[in-house]
Short mmCIF file of C-alpha atoms and ligand atoms in Angstrom, two decimals:
data_model
loop_
_atom_site.label_atom_id
_atom_site.label_comp_id
_atom_site.label_asym_id
_atom_site.label_seq_id
_atom_site.Cartn_x
_atom_site.Cartn_y
_atom_site.Cartn_z
CA MET A 19 -174.84 -129.64 48.84
CA VAL A 20 -171.54 -129.55 47.22
CA ARG A 21 -171.05 -129.22 43.24
CA HIS A 22 -169.25 -132.23 42.11
CA ASP A 23 -166.37 -130.25 40.59
CA TYR A 24 -165.63 -128.67 43.82
CA ILE A 25 -164.79 -131.52 46.07
CA GLY A 26 -161.73 -133.89 45.68
CA SER A 27 -158.96 -134.17 43.19
CA ILE A 28 -160.14 -136.63 40.64
CA GLY A 29 -162.67 -136.70 37.61
CA THR A 30 -164.41 -133.42 37.05
CA ALA A 31 -162.84 -132.05 40.06
CA VAL A 32 -159.38 -131.89 38.56
CA SER A 33 -158.52 -128.18 38.58
CA PRO A 34 -155.40 -126.03 38.61
CA ALA A 35 -154.09 -125.10 41.96
CA GLY A 36 -154.96 -121.51 41.19
CA GLY A 37 -158.40 -122.34 39.81
CA SER A 38 -161.49 -120.87 41.10
CA ASN A 39 -162.40 -124.34 42.61
CA GLY A 40 -158.73 -124.89 43.42
CA MET A 41 -158.12 -128.70 43.86
CA GLY A 42 -161.37 -129.29 45.81
CA ARG A 43 -160.49 -126.88 48.68
CA THR A 44 -163.73 -125.04 48.42
CA ALA A 45 -165.41 -128.09 50.03
CA THR A 46 -162.66 -128.19 52.83
CA HIS A 47 -163.51 -124.56 53.54
CA GLU A 48 -167.14 -124.94 53.62
CA VAL A 49 -166.83 -127.77 55.78
CA GLY A 50 -164.74 -125.73 58.04
CA HIS A 51 -168.05 -123.39 58.32
CA TRP A 52 -170.25 -126.37 58.87
CA LEU A 53 -167.97 -127.39 61.84
CA GLY A 54 -168.35 -123.99 63.54
CA LEU A 55 -165.46 -121.73 62.06
CA ARG A 56 -165.52 -118.44 61.04
CA HIS A 57 -163.43 -116.80 57.98
CA ILE A 58 -160.04 -116.14 59.33
CA TRP A 59 -160.30 -112.40 59.14
CA GLY A 60 -163.52 -112.38 61.27
CA ASP A 61 -165.42 -110.98 58.32
CA GLN A 62 -164.48 -107.36 59.21
CA THR A 63 -161.14 -105.45 58.74
CA CYS A 64 -158.74 -106.78 61.57
CA GLY A 65 -161.47 -108.82 62.93
CA SER A 66 -161.34 -111.89 65.01
CA ASP A 67 -162.28 -115.37 64.03
CA GLY A 68 -162.73 -116.43 67.78
CA VAL A 69 -159.67 -118.80 67.66
CA SER A 70 -156.80 -118.27 69.91
CA ASP A 71 -154.17 -119.56 67.70
CA THR A 72 -154.87 -117.89 64.31
CA PRO A 73 -153.09 -114.62 63.54
CA VAL A 74 -155.03 -111.39 63.01
CA HIS A 75 -155.95 -110.68 59.24
CA GLN A 76 -156.66 -107.40 57.89
CA ALA A 77 -158.86 -108.66 55.27
CA ALA A 78 -159.48 -111.79 52.91
CA ASN A 79 -156.53 -112.68 50.92
CA ALA A 80 -156.79 -113.99 47.27
CA GLY A 81 -154.46 -115.97 44.98
CA CYS A 82 -151.33 -116.96 47.18
CA PRO A 83 -149.40 -114.00 48.71
CA SER A 84 -145.71 -114.48 49.10
CA PHE A 85 -144.28 -114.87 52.88
CA PRO A 86 -144.36 -113.05 55.24
CA LYS A 87 -147.72 -111.18 54.46
CA ASN A 88 -147.79 -108.35 56.92
CA ASN A 89 -150.57 -106.07 57.79
CA THR A 90 -151.26 -102.74 59.67
CA CYS A 91 -153.51 -104.20 62.30
CA SER A 92 -152.82 -103.29 65.98
CA ASN A 93 -151.90 -106.65 66.99
CA PRO A 94 -150.45 -108.48 63.83
CA GLY A 95 -148.95 -112.04 64.22
CA ALA A 96 -145.26 -112.50 64.48
CA ASN A 97 -145.19 -114.35 61.20
CA GLY A 98 -147.80 -111.98 59.34
CA GLU A 99 -151.07 -113.53 58.15
CA MET A 100 -151.78 -117.27 57.94
CA TYR A 101 -152.93 -117.22 54.28
CA THR A 102 -152.56 -120.86 54.00
CA ASN A 103 -155.28 -121.42 56.37
CA TYR A 104 -158.32 -123.19 54.69
CA MET A 105 -160.57 -120.37 56.20
CA ASP A 106 -158.93 -117.61 54.02
CA TYR A 107 -159.96 -117.19 50.44
CA THR A 108 -156.77 -117.92 48.95
CA ASN A 109 -156.43 -120.67 46.26
CA GLY A 110 -156.36 -124.48 46.56
CA GLY A 111 -152.70 -124.71 45.74
CA CYS A 112 -152.08 -122.24 48.70
CA GLN A 113 -154.24 -123.78 51.44
CA ASN A 114 -152.89 -126.46 53.66
CA ILE A 115 -153.90 -125.96 57.36
CA PHE A 116 -156.42 -125.86 60.09
CA THR A 117 -154.95 -124.98 63.48
CA LEU A 118 -155.06 -126.80 66.77
CA GLY A 119 -157.54 -124.00 67.91
CA GLN A 120 -159.78 -124.58 64.93
CA LYS A 121 -159.46 -128.39 65.58
CA ALA A 122 -160.83 -127.79 69.11
CA ILE A 123 -163.67 -126.22 67.53
CA PHE A 124 -164.45 -128.82 65.53
CA ASP A 125 -164.73 -131.23 68.42
CA ALA A 126 -166.80 -129.03 70.38
CA THR A 127 -169.20 -128.73 67.62
CA LEU A 128 -169.31 -132.42 67.23
CA THR A 129 -169.77 -133.10 70.80
CA SER A 130 -172.06 -130.21 71.98
CA ILE A 131 -173.95 -128.62 69.28
CA THR A 132 -177.38 -130.78 68.85
CA VAL A 133 -177.63 -130.78 65.23
CA ARG A 134 -173.98 -131.78 64.70
CA LYS A 135 -173.56 -134.29 67.64
CA ASN A 136 -175.99 -136.64 66.38
CA LEU A 137 -173.57 -137.16 63.55
CA ILE A 138 -171.19 -139.20 65.75
CA GLN A 139 -173.74 -141.09 67.79
CA THR A 140 -173.53 -145.00 67.81
CA ALA A 141 -176.95 -145.20 66.38
CA ASN A 142 -176.19 -142.93 63.60
CA LEU A 143 -172.75 -144.35 62.67
CA THR A 144 -174.51 -147.99 62.55
CA ALA A 145 -177.33 -146.85 60.46
CA THR A 146 -175.14 -145.08 57.74
CA GLY A 147 -172.57 -147.93 57.78
CA VAL A 148 -169.81 -145.84 58.95
CA ASN A 149 -169.48 -147.96 62.37
CA ASN A 150 -167.07 -150.28 60.71
CA ASN A 151 -166.84 -152.77 63.80
CA PRO A 152 -166.26 -155.66 62.93
CA PRO A 153 -164.73 -154.18 59.71
CA ASN A 154 -166.69 -154.59 56.49
CA VAL A 155 -164.35 -156.57 54.28
CA CYS A 156 -164.78 -156.12 50.48
CA SER A 157 -163.40 -158.68 47.79
CA PRO A 158 -160.29 -156.94 46.22
CA ILE A 159 -160.01 -156.24 42.60
CA ALA A 160 -156.92 -156.75 41.05
CA ASP A 161 -154.81 -153.93 39.28
CA PHE A 162 -151.18 -153.22 38.79
CA ALA A 163 -148.55 -150.97 37.15
CA ALA A 164 -144.92 -151.40 36.22
CA ASN A 165 -142.13 -148.80 36.40
CA GLU A 166 -141.08 -149.54 32.90
CA TYR A 167 -142.82 -150.98 29.91
CA MET A 168 -140.12 -150.94 27.22
CA ILE A 169 -136.62 -152.36 28.41
CA CYS A 170 -133.52 -153.78 26.92
CA ALA A 171 -133.29 -157.54 27.97
CA GLY A 172 -131.62 -158.12 31.34
CA THR A 173 -133.25 -154.98 32.78
CA PRO A 174 -135.25 -155.45 35.85
CA VAL A 175 -138.87 -154.30 36.14
CA VAL A 176 -140.74 -153.36 39.35
CA PHE A 177 -144.42 -154.31 39.49
CA THR A 178 -146.48 -152.53 41.91
CA ASP A 179 -149.85 -153.82 43.31
CA GLY A 180 -152.71 -151.25 42.84
CA SER A 181 -155.60 -153.61 43.65
CA TRP A 182 -158.59 -151.77 45.26
CA ASN A 183 -162.15 -152.09 46.67
CA GLY A 184 -160.66 -154.46 49.19
CA THR A 185 -157.35 -155.15 50.83
CA PRO A 186 -155.58 -158.39 49.35
CA THR A 187 -154.00 -160.72 51.79
CA GLN A 188 -152.52 -162.75 49.12
CA TRP A 189 -150.90 -161.73 45.68
CA ASP A 190 -150.30 -164.40 42.91
CA TRP A 191 -148.30 -163.10 39.98
CA THR A 192 -147.50 -164.83 36.59
CA PHE A 193 -144.88 -163.34 34.28
CA ALA A 194 -144.54 -164.96 31.09
CA GLY A 195 -140.77 -164.82 29.92
CA GLY A 196 -139.84 -163.40 33.26
CA SER A 197 -137.64 -164.50 36.13
CA PRO A 198 -139.07 -165.35 38.52
CA ALA A 199 -141.96 -166.76 36.39
CA GLN A 200 -144.50 -166.61 39.42
CA SER A 201 -144.24 -164.50 42.76
CA GLY A 202 -146.29 -164.12 45.84
CA ALA A 203 -144.72 -160.79 46.85
CA GLN A 204 -146.96 -157.63 46.61
CA ASN A 205 -144.52 -155.63 44.52
CA PRO A 206 -142.11 -157.99 43.08
CA THR A 207 -138.94 -157.26 40.83
CA VAL A 208 -138.81 -159.30 37.65
CA THR A 209 -135.92 -159.64 34.97
CA TYR A 210 -136.48 -160.60 31.20
CA SER A 211 -133.57 -162.14 29.61
CA ALA A 212 -134.97 -162.82 26.16
CA PRO A 213 -136.57 -160.18 23.60
CA GLY A 214 -140.33 -160.44 23.16
CA VAL A 215 -143.78 -158.95 23.99
CA TYR A 216 -145.05 -160.30 27.48
CA ASP A 217 -148.05 -160.77 29.46
CA VAL A 218 -148.51 -160.11 33.09
CA THR A 219 -151.23 -161.66 35.28
CA LEU A 220 -151.99 -160.73 38.96
CA THR A 221 -154.59 -162.51 41.02
CA VAL A 222 -155.33 -161.03 44.52
CA THR A 223 -157.25 -162.80 47.43
CA ASN A 224 -158.75 -162.03 50.74
CA SER A 225 -161.33 -163.62 53.04
CA GLN A 226 -164.24 -162.33 50.71
CA GLY A 227 -162.95 -163.76 47.42
CA ASN A 228 -160.51 -162.90 44.66
CA SER A 229 -160.00 -161.32 41.37
CA SER A 230 -157.65 -161.55 38.51
CA THR A 231 -156.32 -159.27 35.67
CA THR A 232 -154.06 -159.97 32.62
CA LYS A 233 -152.57 -156.96 30.85
CA GLN A 234 -151.41 -158.48 27.41
CA GLY A 235 -148.09 -157.26 26.05
CA ILE A 236 -147.54 -155.03 29.12
CA VAL A 237 -143.68 -155.58 28.87
CA ARG A 238 -141.68 -155.06 25.48
CA VAL A 239 -138.20 -156.46 25.65
CA SER A 240 -135.74 -155.54 23.16
CA SER A 241 -132.28 -156.90 22.20
CA THR A 242 -129.51 -154.74 22.96
CA THR A 243 -128.53 -155.07 19.22
CA ALA A 244 -130.63 -153.78 16.21
CA GLU A 245 -133.63 -156.24 15.64
CA ASP A 246 -133.57 -156.69 11.84
CA ILE A 247 -132.59 -153.42 10.07
CA ASN A 248 -129.62 -152.57 8.07
CA TRP A 249 -127.36 -149.69 8.67
CA ILE A 250 -129.60 -147.62 6.77
CA PHE A 251 -133.23 -147.15 7.83
CA VAL A 252 -135.86 -146.39 5.25
CA ASP A 253 -139.65 -146.76 5.45
CA GLY A 254 -141.88 -145.70 2.80
CA PHE A 255 -144.71 -148.29 4.27
CA GLU A 256 -144.68 -150.05 0.88
CA GLN A 257 -144.26 -153.31 2.22
CA GLU A 258 -147.43 -155.45 1.89
CA ASN A 259 -146.69 -158.51 3.47
CA GLU A 260 -145.96 -158.14 7.10
CA PRO A 261 -148.81 -156.52 9.12
CA PHE A 262 -147.96 -152.92 9.81
CA ALA A 263 -148.48 -153.60 13.67
CA ASN A 264 -145.81 -156.24 13.43
CA ARG A 265 -143.11 -153.97 12.24
CA TRP A 266 -144.16 -150.82 14.06
CA ILE A 267 -145.53 -150.46 17.74
CA ILE A 268 -148.55 -148.63 17.71
CA VAL A 269 -149.46 -147.10 21.38
CA ASN A 270 -153.00 -146.24 21.68
CA SER A 271 -153.30 -145.81 25.44
CA SER A 272 -156.80 -144.44 25.60
CA GLY A 273 -157.87 -147.58 23.47
CA ASN A 274 -160.09 -145.33 21.32
CA ASN A 275 -160.75 -145.76 17.58
CA TYR A 276 -158.21 -142.76 16.94
CA LYS A 277 -154.64 -144.33 16.28
CA TRP A 278 -151.82 -144.98 13.91
CA ASP A 279 -152.19 -147.43 11.23
CA ARG A 280 -150.72 -148.02 7.51
CA PHE A 281 -152.72 -146.04 5.08
CA THR A 282 -153.14 -147.66 1.69
CA GLY A 283 -154.90 -144.59 0.14
CA SER A 284 -151.98 -142.16 -0.56
CA GLY A 285 -148.40 -141.34 0.25
CA PHE A 286 -145.79 -139.17 -1.07
CA ASN A 287 -145.13 -140.40 -4.47
CA SER A 288 -146.77 -143.53 -3.52
CA TRP A 289 -149.90 -145.25 -2.43
CA TYR A 290 -148.78 -145.82 1.12
CA SER A 291 -147.99 -144.00 4.07
CA ALA A 292 -148.67 -144.00 7.97
CA LYS A 293 -151.81 -142.36 9.15
CA MET A 294 -152.91 -140.89 12.47
CA THR A 295 -156.62 -140.85 12.26
CA ASN A 296 -157.01 -137.65 14.44
CA TYR A 297 -160.13 -135.88 12.85
CA GLY A 298 -162.86 -136.02 15.50
CA ASN A 299 -160.43 -137.17 18.37
CA ALA A 300 -160.60 -135.68 21.92
CA THR A 301 -158.19 -132.99 22.77
CA GLY A 302 -155.18 -134.26 24.67
CA ASP A 303 -155.28 -137.71 23.44
CA LEU A 304 -151.74 -138.96 22.77
CA ASP A 305 -151.03 -141.51 20.10
CA GLU A 306 -147.45 -142.88 19.52
CA LEU A 307 -145.74 -144.88 16.54
CA ILE A 308 -142.53 -146.53 17.26
CA SER A 309 -140.07 -147.79 14.63
CA PRO A 310 -138.10 -151.06 14.84
CA SER A 311 -134.69 -150.89 16.16
CA PHE A 312 -131.67 -150.21 13.83
CA LYS A 313 -128.07 -149.49 13.83
CA LEU A 314 -126.55 -145.98 13.65
CA ASN A 315 -123.23 -146.59 14.54
CA ASN A 316 -121.97 -147.24 11.21
CA ILE A 317 -123.43 -144.12 9.61
CA PRO A 318 -121.30 -141.12 9.44
CA SER A 319 -123.12 -138.03 10.74
CA PRO A 320 -126.49 -139.71 10.56
CA THR A 321 -129.49 -137.45 9.82
CA LEU A 322 -133.34 -138.47 10.03
CA LYS A 323 -135.70 -137.00 7.47
CA PHE A 324 -139.31 -137.90 6.90
CA LYS A 325 -142.41 -136.49 5.09
CA VAL A 326 -145.43 -135.05 6.92
CA ALA A 327 -148.74 -134.17 5.61
CA TYR A 328 -151.42 -132.30 8.00
CA ALA A 329 -154.27 -129.96 7.88
CA GLN A 330 -155.79 -127.76 10.74
CA THR A 331 -159.54 -127.83 11.05
CA SER A 332 -159.37 -124.28 12.03
CA THR A 333 -157.00 -121.59 13.27
CA SER A 334 -157.44 -122.96 16.61
CA SER A 335 -156.45 -126.44 16.02
CA THR A 336 -153.22 -127.09 18.24
CA ASP A 337 -152.39 -130.79 17.39
CA MET A 338 -148.85 -131.18 18.30
CA LEU A 339 -146.24 -133.77 16.58
CA LYS A 340 -143.16 -134.62 18.41
CA VAL A 341 -140.34 -136.96 17.24
CA PHE A 342 -138.31 -138.74 19.87
CA LEU A 343 -135.30 -141.12 19.70
CA SER A 344 -134.42 -143.84 22.12
CA SER A 345 -131.03 -145.93 22.30
CA ASP A 346 -132.23 -148.01 25.42
CA CYS A 347 -134.92 -150.06 23.86
CA GLY A 348 -137.70 -147.43 24.59
CA LYS A 349 -136.98 -146.96 28.34
CA THR A 350 -136.04 -143.37 27.86
CA TRP A 351 -136.69 -141.00 24.93
CA THR A 352 -135.09 -137.59 23.90
CA VAL A 353 -137.34 -135.23 22.00
CA ARG A 354 -135.73 -134.00 18.84
CA TYR A 355 -138.69 -132.35 16.97
CA SER A 356 -141.87 -130.65 18.02
CA LYS A 357 -144.17 -128.64 15.86
CA SER A 358 -148.05 -127.89 16.46
CA GLY A 359 -150.96 -125.96 14.96
CA ALA A 360 -149.95 -123.67 12.04
CA ALA A 361 -146.42 -124.54 12.15
CA LEU A 362 -147.00 -128.24 11.65
CA SER A 363 -149.65 -127.65 8.81
CA THR A 364 -148.73 -128.35 5.23
CA THR A 365 -151.75 -127.38 3.74
CA SER A 366 -154.86 -125.04 3.94
CA ILE A 367 -157.39 -125.44 6.68
CA SER A 368 -159.97 -128.14 6.07
CA GLY A 369 -163.08 -128.76 7.96
CA ASN A 370 -163.48 -132.20 6.48
CA PRO A 371 -161.29 -135.18 7.03
CA PHE A 372 -158.03 -134.51 5.51
CA THR A 373 -156.44 -136.95 3.12
CA PRO A 374 -153.28 -135.53 1.04
CA SER A 375 -154.18 -135.40 -2.69
CA ASN A 376 -150.70 -134.27 -4.26
CA ASN A 377 -147.22 -134.18 -3.34
CA GLY A 378 -147.57 -130.44 -2.68
CA GLN A 379 -149.31 -131.11 0.54
CA TRP A 380 -146.49 -132.81 1.98
CA ARG A 381 -143.37 -131.40 3.60
CA GLU A 382 -139.99 -132.94 4.35
CA GLU A 383 -138.74 -132.55 7.72
CA SER A 384 -134.90 -132.90 8.91
CA VAL A 385 -134.36 -134.12 12.41
CA SER A 386 -130.60 -133.75 13.97
CA ILE A 387 -129.33 -136.67 15.78
CA PRO A 388 -127.02 -135.99 18.89
CA SER A 389 -123.79 -137.66 19.03
CA SER A 390 -124.79 -139.57 22.12
CA ILE A 391 -127.40 -141.45 20.08
CA ALA A 392 -125.55 -141.52 16.64
CA ASN A 393 -123.11 -144.00 17.87
CA LYS A 394 -125.45 -146.50 19.13
CA PRO A 395 -126.20 -149.91 17.75
CA ASN A 396 -130.00 -149.97 18.90
CA VAL A 397 -132.10 -146.85 18.08
CA ARG A 398 -135.73 -146.41 17.74
CA ILE A 399 -137.87 -143.33 16.37
CA LYS A 400 -141.00 -142.36 17.98
CA PHE A 401 -143.63 -140.27 16.23
CA ALA A 402 -146.11 -138.83 18.98
CA LEU A 403 -149.28 -136.88 18.20
CA THR A 404 -151.04 -134.95 20.85
CA SER A 405 -154.58 -134.17 19.49
CA GLY A 406 -155.70 -130.47 19.59
CA GLY A 407 -158.87 -130.39 17.64
CA GLY A 408 -157.32 -130.46 14.27
CA ASN A 409 -157.16 -133.27 11.39
CA ASN A 410 -155.59 -136.25 10.31
CA LEU A 411 -151.91 -136.55 9.98
CA TYR A 412 -149.82 -138.51 7.63
CA ILE A 413 -145.91 -139.51 7.89
CA ASP A 414 -144.02 -141.20 4.81
CA ASP A 415 -140.39 -141.76 3.65
CA ILE A 416 -138.65 -142.15 6.88
CA ASN A 417 -135.11 -142.23 6.03
CA ILE A 418 -131.93 -142.23 8.02
CA SER A 419 -128.81 -141.45 6.00
CA SER A 420 -125.62 -139.94 5.94
CA PRO A 421 -124.76 -136.70 3.97
CA THR A 422 -121.38 -137.96 3.61
CA GLY A 423 -121.28 -141.56 2.53
CA ILE A 424 -123.64 -144.43 2.57
CA ASN A 425 -126.93 -143.62 0.86
CA ASP A 426 -129.62 -145.39 -1.35
CA GLN A 427 -127.20 -145.40 -4.37
CA ALA A 428 -124.75 -147.44 -2.03
CA ILE A 429 -127.27 -150.33 -1.82
CA ALA A 430 -128.05 -150.22 -5.53
CA ASP A 431 -124.45 -150.23 -6.45
CA ASN A 432 -123.80 -153.20 -4.11
CA LEU A 433 -127.00 -155.11 -4.74
CA GLY A 434 -125.79 -156.24 -8.30
CA LEU A 435 -129.40 -157.54 -9.16
CA ASN A 436 -129.04 -160.16 -11.90
CA ILE A 437 -131.25 -162.64 -13.62
CA PHE A 438 -130.14 -165.51 -15.50
CA PRO A 439 -131.05 -166.61 -18.31
CA ASN A 440 -132.88 -163.70 -19.52
CA PRO A 441 -134.77 -164.12 -21.92
CA SER A 442 -135.71 -167.43 -20.82
CA ALA A 443 -138.04 -170.14 -21.97
CA GLY A 444 -137.62 -172.15 -18.61
CA ASP A 445 -136.92 -171.26 -14.86
CA VAL A 446 -134.89 -168.06 -14.11
CA THR A 447 -132.47 -167.50 -11.12
CA VAL A 448 -132.43 -164.12 -9.51
CA TYR A 449 -128.96 -163.22 -7.74
CA PHE A 450 -127.99 -160.26 -5.69
CA ASN A 451 -125.68 -159.09 -2.94
CA LEU A 452 -126.52 -157.59 0.56
CA LEU A 453 -124.09 -155.42 2.35
CA ASN A 454 -125.72 -156.45 5.64
CA LYS A 455 -128.70 -158.20 7.07
CA ALA A 456 -131.84 -156.88 5.53
CA ARG A 457 -135.66 -156.88 5.27
CA THR A 458 -136.37 -158.30 1.72
CA ASP A 459 -139.45 -158.63 -0.33
CA ILE A 460 -139.31 -160.03 -3.82
CA ARG A 461 -142.21 -160.31 -6.15
CA LEU A 462 -142.90 -160.74 -9.73
CA TYR A 463 -145.44 -158.33 -11.74
CA ASP A 464 -146.67 -158.25 -14.98
CA ILE A 465 -146.39 -155.06 -17.44
CA VAL A 466 -149.35 -153.51 -15.97
CA GLY A 467 -148.51 -153.82 -12.39
CA LYS A 468 -150.61 -156.91 -11.54
CA GLU A 469 -148.80 -159.15 -9.08
CA ILE A 470 -148.03 -162.75 -10.49
CA THR A 471 -146.18 -164.33 -7.69
CA PRO A 472 -144.35 -163.44 -4.45
CA VAL A 473 -141.00 -164.92 -4.40
CA TYR A 474 -139.75 -164.16 -0.94
CA THR A 475 -140.26 -161.96 1.98
CA GLY A 476 -138.20 -161.84 5.19
CA ASN A 477 -134.86 -161.19 6.55
CA LEU A 478 -131.94 -162.08 4.53
CA GLN A 479 -128.25 -162.36 5.71
CA GLY A 480 -125.62 -160.20 4.18
CA GLY A 481 -123.87 -161.67 1.14
CA TYR A 482 -124.87 -163.30 -2.03
CA ASN A 483 -128.61 -164.71 -2.24
CA GLN A 484 -130.34 -166.45 -4.93
CA PHE A 485 -134.01 -167.35 -5.56
CA THR A 486 -135.55 -169.38 -8.41
CA ILE A 487 -138.65 -168.43 -10.41
CA SER A 488 -140.45 -171.32 -11.94
CA ARG A 489 -141.46 -171.01 -15.53
CA ALA A 490 -144.66 -172.84 -14.40
CA GLN A 491 -145.68 -169.85 -12.28
CA VAL A 492 -145.74 -167.45 -15.41
CA PRO A 493 -149.10 -167.57 -17.09
CA ALA A 494 -147.68 -166.62 -20.62
CA SER A 495 -144.76 -165.46 -22.50
CA GLY A 496 -144.01 -161.77 -22.43
CA VAL A 497 -142.41 -159.02 -20.49
CA TYR A 498 -142.40 -159.10 -16.79
CA LEU A 499 -140.91 -156.97 -13.78
CA LEU A 500 -139.07 -158.43 -10.86
CA GLN A 501 -139.28 -156.17 -7.97
CA VAL A 502 -136.82 -156.46 -4.99
CA MET A 503 -137.39 -154.26 -1.95
CA VAL A 504 -134.33 -153.97 0.22
CA ASP A 505 -135.20 -152.19 3.58
CA GLY A 506 -138.10 -150.05 1.70
CA ASN A 507 -135.69 -149.23 -1.27
CA ARG A 508 -137.21 -150.51 -4.53
CA PHE A 509 -135.34 -152.24 -7.26
CA THR A 510 -136.92 -153.52 -10.43
CA LYS A 511 -135.70 -155.49 -13.55
CA ARG A 512 -137.26 -156.71 -16.59
CA ILE A 513 -137.60 -160.36 -17.25
CA ILE A 514 -138.65 -161.84 -20.58
CA PHE A 515 -140.27 -165.16 -20.80
CA THR A 516 -140.40 -166.69 -24.38
CA GLU A 517 -142.52 -169.74 -25.68
ZN1 ZN B 620 -166.42 -118.85 53.57
#
């Protein structure tokens, strides 16, 4: 019998090289005994294992000695003890050899020892299904991987067949948006010229059947210029119209229920934030939240700031938040911030699911941006939480700005929000100026904050923009509030509708 965590190197058997069951090598050692070998030190001081080409050992070794491991036996080997032999007691990361002399004992055991030689008799091989002649062919099960999952347009991606169960004789790939769009190669290279999120399908076939798998949205191709964001990047998660998952990329590779999402319960000075539901999550689970791409190269000395709220569930919570930046469409990331456990926490320990209840439970963090990224026109931010038995984590008010120049006031000064006529008995026209292309959301609210009508949501070009609000959409005369959100910055102005 072999216990499941002492054999192989996958599943429960994954163990460190120096661990007690070291990488499944315990099983290798025991099979060595089963096929006729003794311990390499012969189970006595400077003893013999009866093998001609193993050196004399003084005693069992543990851990992994450094070379050469000499001894004081009367006939030591020229190179010291062979502590890498499977029949020593060294750890799994150290062991890597049976000698030819040991192999000869295996052969002799299998051909001459009655209880062992039955193992390789034809009748036994046939009865146990090992006699694979003619070979048993199984139908393949399709699987594959890519060398890149986030790239800039024009970057080639190499797909590698990982099909299993049976060996395919035919591969049929389909690459939506890729060139080539189809391939019969086992490991094709594909180029994507247009930004988008693309599916890949692989069908594999052999004489016993076929199998097909589609990985949806496996390749995300970005433009080399910023997607939709002004030279200033702000996100307080206040936008309500566009689904959070359209604007932000949520990576939940484990597919479990613990992931990033927009939270409509609370934020810093607001009702909205981004939440990583982490209470109850499995230790080691990694979840990522990736921003849209934005321009940094027009911002002098840009800095990244954000608000974070997080509680430990106990002093042993080790949840780790890292913040990365990428200037190559997400292909490579540079870590710029890392905090975990007590250093990450912003409030007292809580054994219940954490939701921030006041601004004092938030902390502002600053992240420096290296010059190699600060001059790029296409930058993304990634927030990555590795769970460590703790509690929920919230992010809000993500803000890239410059200490020396452009700031929120610059947008306000340049916006020139104007409403005419005001007061008005009929339709009104809203005018404003955008410095650059920007995400814009315009809505009309009544004086108690109830939404009356949306006016516009989407990307607007830089320059003057105007929209008309029809009097027919306003239920009664009175004071109303027009809200214009530009890249997450909120501007409001009163409108008075008269009879
Ligand atoms: Zn042993």
